[in-house]
Tab-separated table of C-alpha atoms in Angstrom:
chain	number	residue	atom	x	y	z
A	29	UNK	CA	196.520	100.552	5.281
A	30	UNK	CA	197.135	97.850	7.579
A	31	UNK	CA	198.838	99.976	10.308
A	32	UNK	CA	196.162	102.634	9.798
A	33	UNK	CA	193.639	99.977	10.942
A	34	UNK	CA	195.898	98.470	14.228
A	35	UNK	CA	196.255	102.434	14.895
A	36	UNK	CA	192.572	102.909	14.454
A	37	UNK	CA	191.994	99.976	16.834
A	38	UNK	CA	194.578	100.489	19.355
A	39	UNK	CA	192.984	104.276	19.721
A	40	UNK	CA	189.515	102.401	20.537
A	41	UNK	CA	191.032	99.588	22.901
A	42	UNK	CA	192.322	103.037	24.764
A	43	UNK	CA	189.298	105.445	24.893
A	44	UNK	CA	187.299	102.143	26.142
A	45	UNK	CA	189.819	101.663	28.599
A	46	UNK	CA	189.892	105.205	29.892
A	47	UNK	CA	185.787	105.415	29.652
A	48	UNK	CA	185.939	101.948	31.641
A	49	UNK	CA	188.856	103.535	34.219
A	50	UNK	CA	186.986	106.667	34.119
A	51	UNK	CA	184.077	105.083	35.511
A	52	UNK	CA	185.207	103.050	37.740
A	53	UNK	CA	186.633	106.352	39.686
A	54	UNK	CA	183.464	107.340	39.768
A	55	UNK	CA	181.663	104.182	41.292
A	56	UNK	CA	184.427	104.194	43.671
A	57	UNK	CA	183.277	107.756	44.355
A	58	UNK	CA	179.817	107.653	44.797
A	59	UNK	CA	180.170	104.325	47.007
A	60	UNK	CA	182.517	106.566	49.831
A	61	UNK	CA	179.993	109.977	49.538
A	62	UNK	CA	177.476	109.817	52.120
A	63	UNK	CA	174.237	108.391	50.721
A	64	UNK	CA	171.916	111.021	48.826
A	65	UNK	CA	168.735	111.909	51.590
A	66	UNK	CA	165.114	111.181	50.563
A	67	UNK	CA	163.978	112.303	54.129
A	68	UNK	CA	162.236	114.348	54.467
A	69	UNK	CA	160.400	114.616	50.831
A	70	UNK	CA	157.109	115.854	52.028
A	71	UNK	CA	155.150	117.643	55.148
A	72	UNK	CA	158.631	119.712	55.590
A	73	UNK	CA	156.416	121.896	57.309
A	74	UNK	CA	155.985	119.709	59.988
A	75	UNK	CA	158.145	118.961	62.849
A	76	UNK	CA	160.518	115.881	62.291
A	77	UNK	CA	161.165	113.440	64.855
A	78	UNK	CA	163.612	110.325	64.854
A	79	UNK	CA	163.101	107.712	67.013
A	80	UNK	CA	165.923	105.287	68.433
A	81	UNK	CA	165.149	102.687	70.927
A	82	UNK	CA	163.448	99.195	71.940
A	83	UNK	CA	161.087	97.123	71.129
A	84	UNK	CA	158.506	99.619	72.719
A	85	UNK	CA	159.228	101.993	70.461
A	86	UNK	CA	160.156	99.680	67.323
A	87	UNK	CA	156.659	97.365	67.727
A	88	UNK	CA	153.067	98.561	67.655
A	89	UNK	CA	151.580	94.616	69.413
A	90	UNK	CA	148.524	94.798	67.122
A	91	UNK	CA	147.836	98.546	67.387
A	92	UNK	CA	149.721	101.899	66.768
A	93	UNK	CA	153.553	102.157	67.172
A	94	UNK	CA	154.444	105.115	69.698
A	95	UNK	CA	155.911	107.094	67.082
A	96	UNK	CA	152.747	106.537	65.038
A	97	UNK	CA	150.675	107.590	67.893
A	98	UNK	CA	152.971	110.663	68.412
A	99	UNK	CA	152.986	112.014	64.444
A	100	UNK	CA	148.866	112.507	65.288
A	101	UNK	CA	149.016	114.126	68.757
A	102	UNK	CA	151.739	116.467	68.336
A	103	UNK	CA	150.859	116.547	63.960
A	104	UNK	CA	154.463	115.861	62.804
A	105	UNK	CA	156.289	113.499	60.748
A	106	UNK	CA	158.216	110.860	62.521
A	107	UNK	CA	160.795	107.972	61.652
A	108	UNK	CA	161.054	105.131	63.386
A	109	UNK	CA	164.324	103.282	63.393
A	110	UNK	CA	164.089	101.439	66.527
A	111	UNK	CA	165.176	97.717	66.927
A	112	UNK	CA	163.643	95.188	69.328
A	113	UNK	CA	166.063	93.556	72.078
A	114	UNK	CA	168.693	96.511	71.852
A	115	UNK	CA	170.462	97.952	74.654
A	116	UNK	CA	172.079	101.332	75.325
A	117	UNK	CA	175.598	100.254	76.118
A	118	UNK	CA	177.878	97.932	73.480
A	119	UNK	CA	178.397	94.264	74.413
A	120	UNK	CA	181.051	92.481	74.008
A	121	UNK	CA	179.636	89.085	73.867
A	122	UNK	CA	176.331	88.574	71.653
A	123	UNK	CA	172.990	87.334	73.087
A	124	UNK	CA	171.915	83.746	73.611
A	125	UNK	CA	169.961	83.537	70.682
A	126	UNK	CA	171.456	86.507	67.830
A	127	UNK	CA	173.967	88.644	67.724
A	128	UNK	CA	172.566	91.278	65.790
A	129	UNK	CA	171.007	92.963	69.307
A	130	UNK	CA	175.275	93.776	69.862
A	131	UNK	CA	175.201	95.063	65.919
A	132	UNK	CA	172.623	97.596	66.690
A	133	UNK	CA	173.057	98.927	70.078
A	134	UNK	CA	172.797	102.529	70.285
A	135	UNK	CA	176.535	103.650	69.929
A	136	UNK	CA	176.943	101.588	67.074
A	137	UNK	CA	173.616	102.447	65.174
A	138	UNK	CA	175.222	105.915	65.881
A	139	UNK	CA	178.428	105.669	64.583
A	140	UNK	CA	176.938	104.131	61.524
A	141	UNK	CA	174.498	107.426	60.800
A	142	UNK	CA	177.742	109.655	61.548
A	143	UNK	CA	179.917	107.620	58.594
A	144	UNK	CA	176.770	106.435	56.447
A	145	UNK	CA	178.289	103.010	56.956
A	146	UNK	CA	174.944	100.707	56.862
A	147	UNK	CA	177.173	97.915	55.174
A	148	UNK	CA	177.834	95.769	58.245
A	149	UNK	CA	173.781	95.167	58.674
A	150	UNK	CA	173.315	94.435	55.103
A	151	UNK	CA	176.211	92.143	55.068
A	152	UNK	CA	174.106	90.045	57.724
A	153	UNK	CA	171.764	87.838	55.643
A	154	UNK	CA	170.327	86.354	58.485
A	155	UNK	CA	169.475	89.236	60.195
A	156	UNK	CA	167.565	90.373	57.480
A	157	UNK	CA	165.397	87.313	56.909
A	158	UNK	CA	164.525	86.887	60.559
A	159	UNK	CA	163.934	90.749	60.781
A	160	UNK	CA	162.830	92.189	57.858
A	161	UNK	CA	162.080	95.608	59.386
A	162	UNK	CA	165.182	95.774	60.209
A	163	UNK	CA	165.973	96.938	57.016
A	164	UNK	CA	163.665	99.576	56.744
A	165	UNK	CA	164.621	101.075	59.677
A	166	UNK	CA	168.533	101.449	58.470
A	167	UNK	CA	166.800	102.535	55.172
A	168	UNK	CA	165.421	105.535	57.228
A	169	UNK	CA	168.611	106.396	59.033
A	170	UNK	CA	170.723	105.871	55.172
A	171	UNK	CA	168.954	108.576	53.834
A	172	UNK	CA	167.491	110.602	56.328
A	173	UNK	CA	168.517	114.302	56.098
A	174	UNK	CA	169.479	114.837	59.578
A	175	UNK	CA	170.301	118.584	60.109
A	176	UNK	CA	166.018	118.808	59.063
A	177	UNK	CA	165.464	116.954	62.322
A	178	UNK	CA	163.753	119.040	64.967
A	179	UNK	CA	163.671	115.929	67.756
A	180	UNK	CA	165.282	112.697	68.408
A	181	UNK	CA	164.232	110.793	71.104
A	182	UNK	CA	166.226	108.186	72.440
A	183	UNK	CA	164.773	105.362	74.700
A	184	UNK	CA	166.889	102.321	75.480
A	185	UNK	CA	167.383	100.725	79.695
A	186	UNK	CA	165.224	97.840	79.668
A	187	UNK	CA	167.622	95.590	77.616
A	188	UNK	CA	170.458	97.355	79.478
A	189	UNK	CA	168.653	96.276	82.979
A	190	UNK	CA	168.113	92.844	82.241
A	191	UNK	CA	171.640	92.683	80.338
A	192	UNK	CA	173.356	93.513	83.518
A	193	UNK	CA	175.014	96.859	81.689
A	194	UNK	CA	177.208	98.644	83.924
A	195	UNK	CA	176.075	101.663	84.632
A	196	UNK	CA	179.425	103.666	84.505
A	197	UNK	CA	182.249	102.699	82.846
A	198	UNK	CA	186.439	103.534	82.497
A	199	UNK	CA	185.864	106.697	81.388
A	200	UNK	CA	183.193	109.114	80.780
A	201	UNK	CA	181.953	108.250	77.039
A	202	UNK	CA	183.171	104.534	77.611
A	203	UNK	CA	180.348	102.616	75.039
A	204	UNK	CA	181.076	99.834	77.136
A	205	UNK	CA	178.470	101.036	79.937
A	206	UNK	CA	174.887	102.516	79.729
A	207	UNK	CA	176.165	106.575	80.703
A	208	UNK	CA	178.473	106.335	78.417
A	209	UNK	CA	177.329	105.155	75.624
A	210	UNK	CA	174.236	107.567	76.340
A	211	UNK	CA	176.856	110.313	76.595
A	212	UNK	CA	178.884	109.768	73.406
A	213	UNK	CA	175.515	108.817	71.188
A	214	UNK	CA	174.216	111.844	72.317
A	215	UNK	CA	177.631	114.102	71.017
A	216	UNK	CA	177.365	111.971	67.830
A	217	UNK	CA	173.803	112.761	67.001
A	218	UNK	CA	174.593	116.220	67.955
A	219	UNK	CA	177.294	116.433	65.379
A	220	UNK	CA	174.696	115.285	62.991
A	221	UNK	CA	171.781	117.304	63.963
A	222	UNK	CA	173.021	120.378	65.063
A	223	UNK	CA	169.550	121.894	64.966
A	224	UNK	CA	167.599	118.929	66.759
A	225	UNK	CA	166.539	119.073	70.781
A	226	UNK	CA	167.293	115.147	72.227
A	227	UNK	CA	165.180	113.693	74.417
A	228	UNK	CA	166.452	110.978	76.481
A	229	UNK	CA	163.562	108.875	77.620
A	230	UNK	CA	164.065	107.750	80.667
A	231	UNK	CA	163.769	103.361	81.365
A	232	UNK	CA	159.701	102.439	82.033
A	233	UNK	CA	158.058	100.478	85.495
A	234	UNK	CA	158.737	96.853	84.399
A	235	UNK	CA	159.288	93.675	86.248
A	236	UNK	CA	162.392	91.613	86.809
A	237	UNK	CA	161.842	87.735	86.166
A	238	UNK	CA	163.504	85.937	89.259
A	239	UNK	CA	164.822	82.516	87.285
A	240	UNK	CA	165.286	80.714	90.387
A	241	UNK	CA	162.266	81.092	91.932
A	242	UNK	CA	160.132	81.291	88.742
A	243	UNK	CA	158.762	84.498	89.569
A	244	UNK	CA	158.307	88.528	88.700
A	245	UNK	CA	159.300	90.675	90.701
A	246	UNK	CA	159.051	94.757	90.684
A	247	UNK	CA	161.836	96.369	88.766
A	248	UNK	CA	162.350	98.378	92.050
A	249	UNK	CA	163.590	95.421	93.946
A	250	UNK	CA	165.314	92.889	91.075
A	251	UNK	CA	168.957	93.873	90.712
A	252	UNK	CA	169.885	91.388	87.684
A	253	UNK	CA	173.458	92.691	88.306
A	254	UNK	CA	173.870	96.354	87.146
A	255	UNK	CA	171.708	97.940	89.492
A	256	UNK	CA	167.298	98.447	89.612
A	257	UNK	CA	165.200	100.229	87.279
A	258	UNK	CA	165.889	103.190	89.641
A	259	UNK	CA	169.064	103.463	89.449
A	260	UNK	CA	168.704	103.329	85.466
A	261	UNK	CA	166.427	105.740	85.397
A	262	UNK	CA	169.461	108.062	87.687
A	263	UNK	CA	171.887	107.868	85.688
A	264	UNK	CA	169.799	108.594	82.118
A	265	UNK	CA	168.292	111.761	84.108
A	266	UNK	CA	171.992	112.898	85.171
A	267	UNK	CA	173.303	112.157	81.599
A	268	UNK	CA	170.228	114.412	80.326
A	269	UNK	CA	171.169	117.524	82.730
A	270	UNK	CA	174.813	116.906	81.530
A	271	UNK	CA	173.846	118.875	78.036
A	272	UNK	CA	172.086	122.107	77.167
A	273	UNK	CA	170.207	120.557	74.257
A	274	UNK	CA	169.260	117.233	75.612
A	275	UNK	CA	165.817	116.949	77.816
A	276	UNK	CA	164.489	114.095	79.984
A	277	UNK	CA	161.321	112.313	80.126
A	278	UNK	CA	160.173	110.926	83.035
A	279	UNK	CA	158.485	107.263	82.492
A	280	UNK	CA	158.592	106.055	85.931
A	281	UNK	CA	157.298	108.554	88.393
A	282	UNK	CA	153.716	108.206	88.844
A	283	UNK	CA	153.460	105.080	86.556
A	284	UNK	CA	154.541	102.233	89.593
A	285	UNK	CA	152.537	99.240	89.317
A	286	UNK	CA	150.510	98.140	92.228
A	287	UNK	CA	148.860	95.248	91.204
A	288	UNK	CA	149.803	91.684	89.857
A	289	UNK	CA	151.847	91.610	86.410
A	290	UNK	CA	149.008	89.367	85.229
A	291	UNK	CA	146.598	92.191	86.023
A	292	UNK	CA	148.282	95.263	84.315
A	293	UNK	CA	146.256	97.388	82.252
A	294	UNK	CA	149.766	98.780	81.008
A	295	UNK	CA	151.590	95.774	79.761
A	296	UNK	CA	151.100	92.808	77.605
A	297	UNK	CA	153.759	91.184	79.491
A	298	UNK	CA	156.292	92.391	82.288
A	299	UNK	CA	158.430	94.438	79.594
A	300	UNK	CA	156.238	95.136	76.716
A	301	UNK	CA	153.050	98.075	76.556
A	302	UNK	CA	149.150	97.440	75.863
A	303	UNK	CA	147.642	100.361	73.639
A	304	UNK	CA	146.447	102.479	76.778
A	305	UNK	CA	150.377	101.921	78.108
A	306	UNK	CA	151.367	103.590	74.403
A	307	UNK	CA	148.557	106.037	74.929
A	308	UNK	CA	149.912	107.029	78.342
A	309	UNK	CA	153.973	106.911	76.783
A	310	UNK	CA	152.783	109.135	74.428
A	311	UNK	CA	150.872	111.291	76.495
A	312	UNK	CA	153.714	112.142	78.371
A	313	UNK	CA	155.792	112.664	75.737
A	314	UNK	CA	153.563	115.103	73.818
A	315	UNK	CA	153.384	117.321	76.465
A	316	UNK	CA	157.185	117.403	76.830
A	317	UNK	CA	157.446	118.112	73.137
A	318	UNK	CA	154.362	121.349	73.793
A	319	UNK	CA	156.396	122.577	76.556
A	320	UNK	CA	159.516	122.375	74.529
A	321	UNK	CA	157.852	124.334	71.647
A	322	UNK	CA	157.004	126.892	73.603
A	323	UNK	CA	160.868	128.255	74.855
């Protein structure tokens, strides 16, 4: 009787340790599949549009955010994962003041869609106090369901001007410079979204802040080290014409400032938009995305 109940018992220590072994395989399943995507749930009908960018596109400075602004205009549904104070092109050193603008640069907020990976933002507690939307916007990209996208519009260069990113780099996709990390984010979302157009939206008029002399000068004439806006703006329209499926908006013909930065009705500051400079972004944009609709 006694053996029947160690038998008994030693048949229940292994079926728990089986059911325990059993589901630990599957925890350490689910954790390596590519999270499970809630976006889009509803409107399907609707266009879908993913934003990745600045803090012009992240930020809506009391008002509407431009991809708020654009969902009513052009009457589609779009996410904004955008994060204020990135640049195009990875850098290897951090900022002055956080290093999470080098943790979400656009190559590495795209390799992190491609795997799924979110972990190494969520593993930064700081970041997430001192940004809380930060979180939402990964949030987005975790479980967005990307081959649904029909757009993904891509504005970064006015970090990447003031950074001093090179504007080429070793080689062709080199991360390491502002073409080429424009180049191989753009294969990368294409991977993901084989169905989406990309629009790469070209660097904005801003002003260059001269530290020596205490003073703002034209994007146009400042060279910070990688080159002015102009030249920027070059290279993102070449990168655009480089692929079929990519298309380039134009923020900087036509839209030159001629009077004092103090005086813009476009800017809050020499970087940043009022509402009419979002009304005019998204103006343009729009009528790229109309023209677009009808080829």
């Amino acid at each position: 009787m006694e053996n029947e109940k160690k038998s008994k018992l030693n048949i229940r220590i292994l079926v728990f340790a089986a059911v325990f072994a059993l589901t630990a395989v599957l925890i350490c399943l689910l954790a390596l599949r590519r999270p499970k995507a809630f976006f889009p749930a509803i409107l399907q009908e609707k266009k879908q549009i993913l934003f990745l960018g600045d803090s012009n596109i992240a930020f809506d400075f009391g008002g509407e955010t431009i991809p708020q602004m654009t969902e009513k205009k052009f009457d589609s549904v779009c996410y904004n994962a955008a994060v204020g104070g990135t640049c195009a092109y990875r850098k290897k050193e951090p900022y002055d003041l956080d290093s999470f603008f080098t943790l979400l640069d656009l190559s590495d907020i795209t390799k992190m869609m491609e795997t799924g990976d979110f972990s190494p933002v969520y593993r930064d507690k700081k970041l997430l106090d001192q940004r809380y939307y930060v979180s939402d916007h990964m949030l987005v990209l975790k479980h967005l369901d990307y081959q649904a996208l029909d757009y993904v519009i891509i504005h970064f260069g006015v970090n990447d001007y003031m950074a001093s990113a090179p504007l080429e780099g070793a080689h062709a996709d080199d991360d390491a410079s502002y073409a080429g990390s424009l180049r191989s984010s753009i294969k990368r979302i294409h991977r993901l979204c084989p169905n989406a157009r990309i629009v790469i939206s070209s660097i904005p008029y801003i002003w260059g802040y001269d530290k020596e002399n205490d003073a703002y000068i034209s994007g146009l004439e400042f060279d910070y080290g990688g080159g002015t806006i102009d030249r920027y703006f070059d290279v993102s329209k070449e990168v655009a014409e480089e692929f079929p499926y990519v298309y380039f908006l134009d923020n900087l013909t036509g839209c030159v400032e001629t009077v004092a930065m103090e005086e813009s009705p476009y800017h809050v500051d020499r970087i940043h938009y009022t509402v009419l400079g979002r009304e005019q972004y998204t103006e343009r944009l729009t009528k790229l995305l109309w023209e677009l609709e009808q080829k």
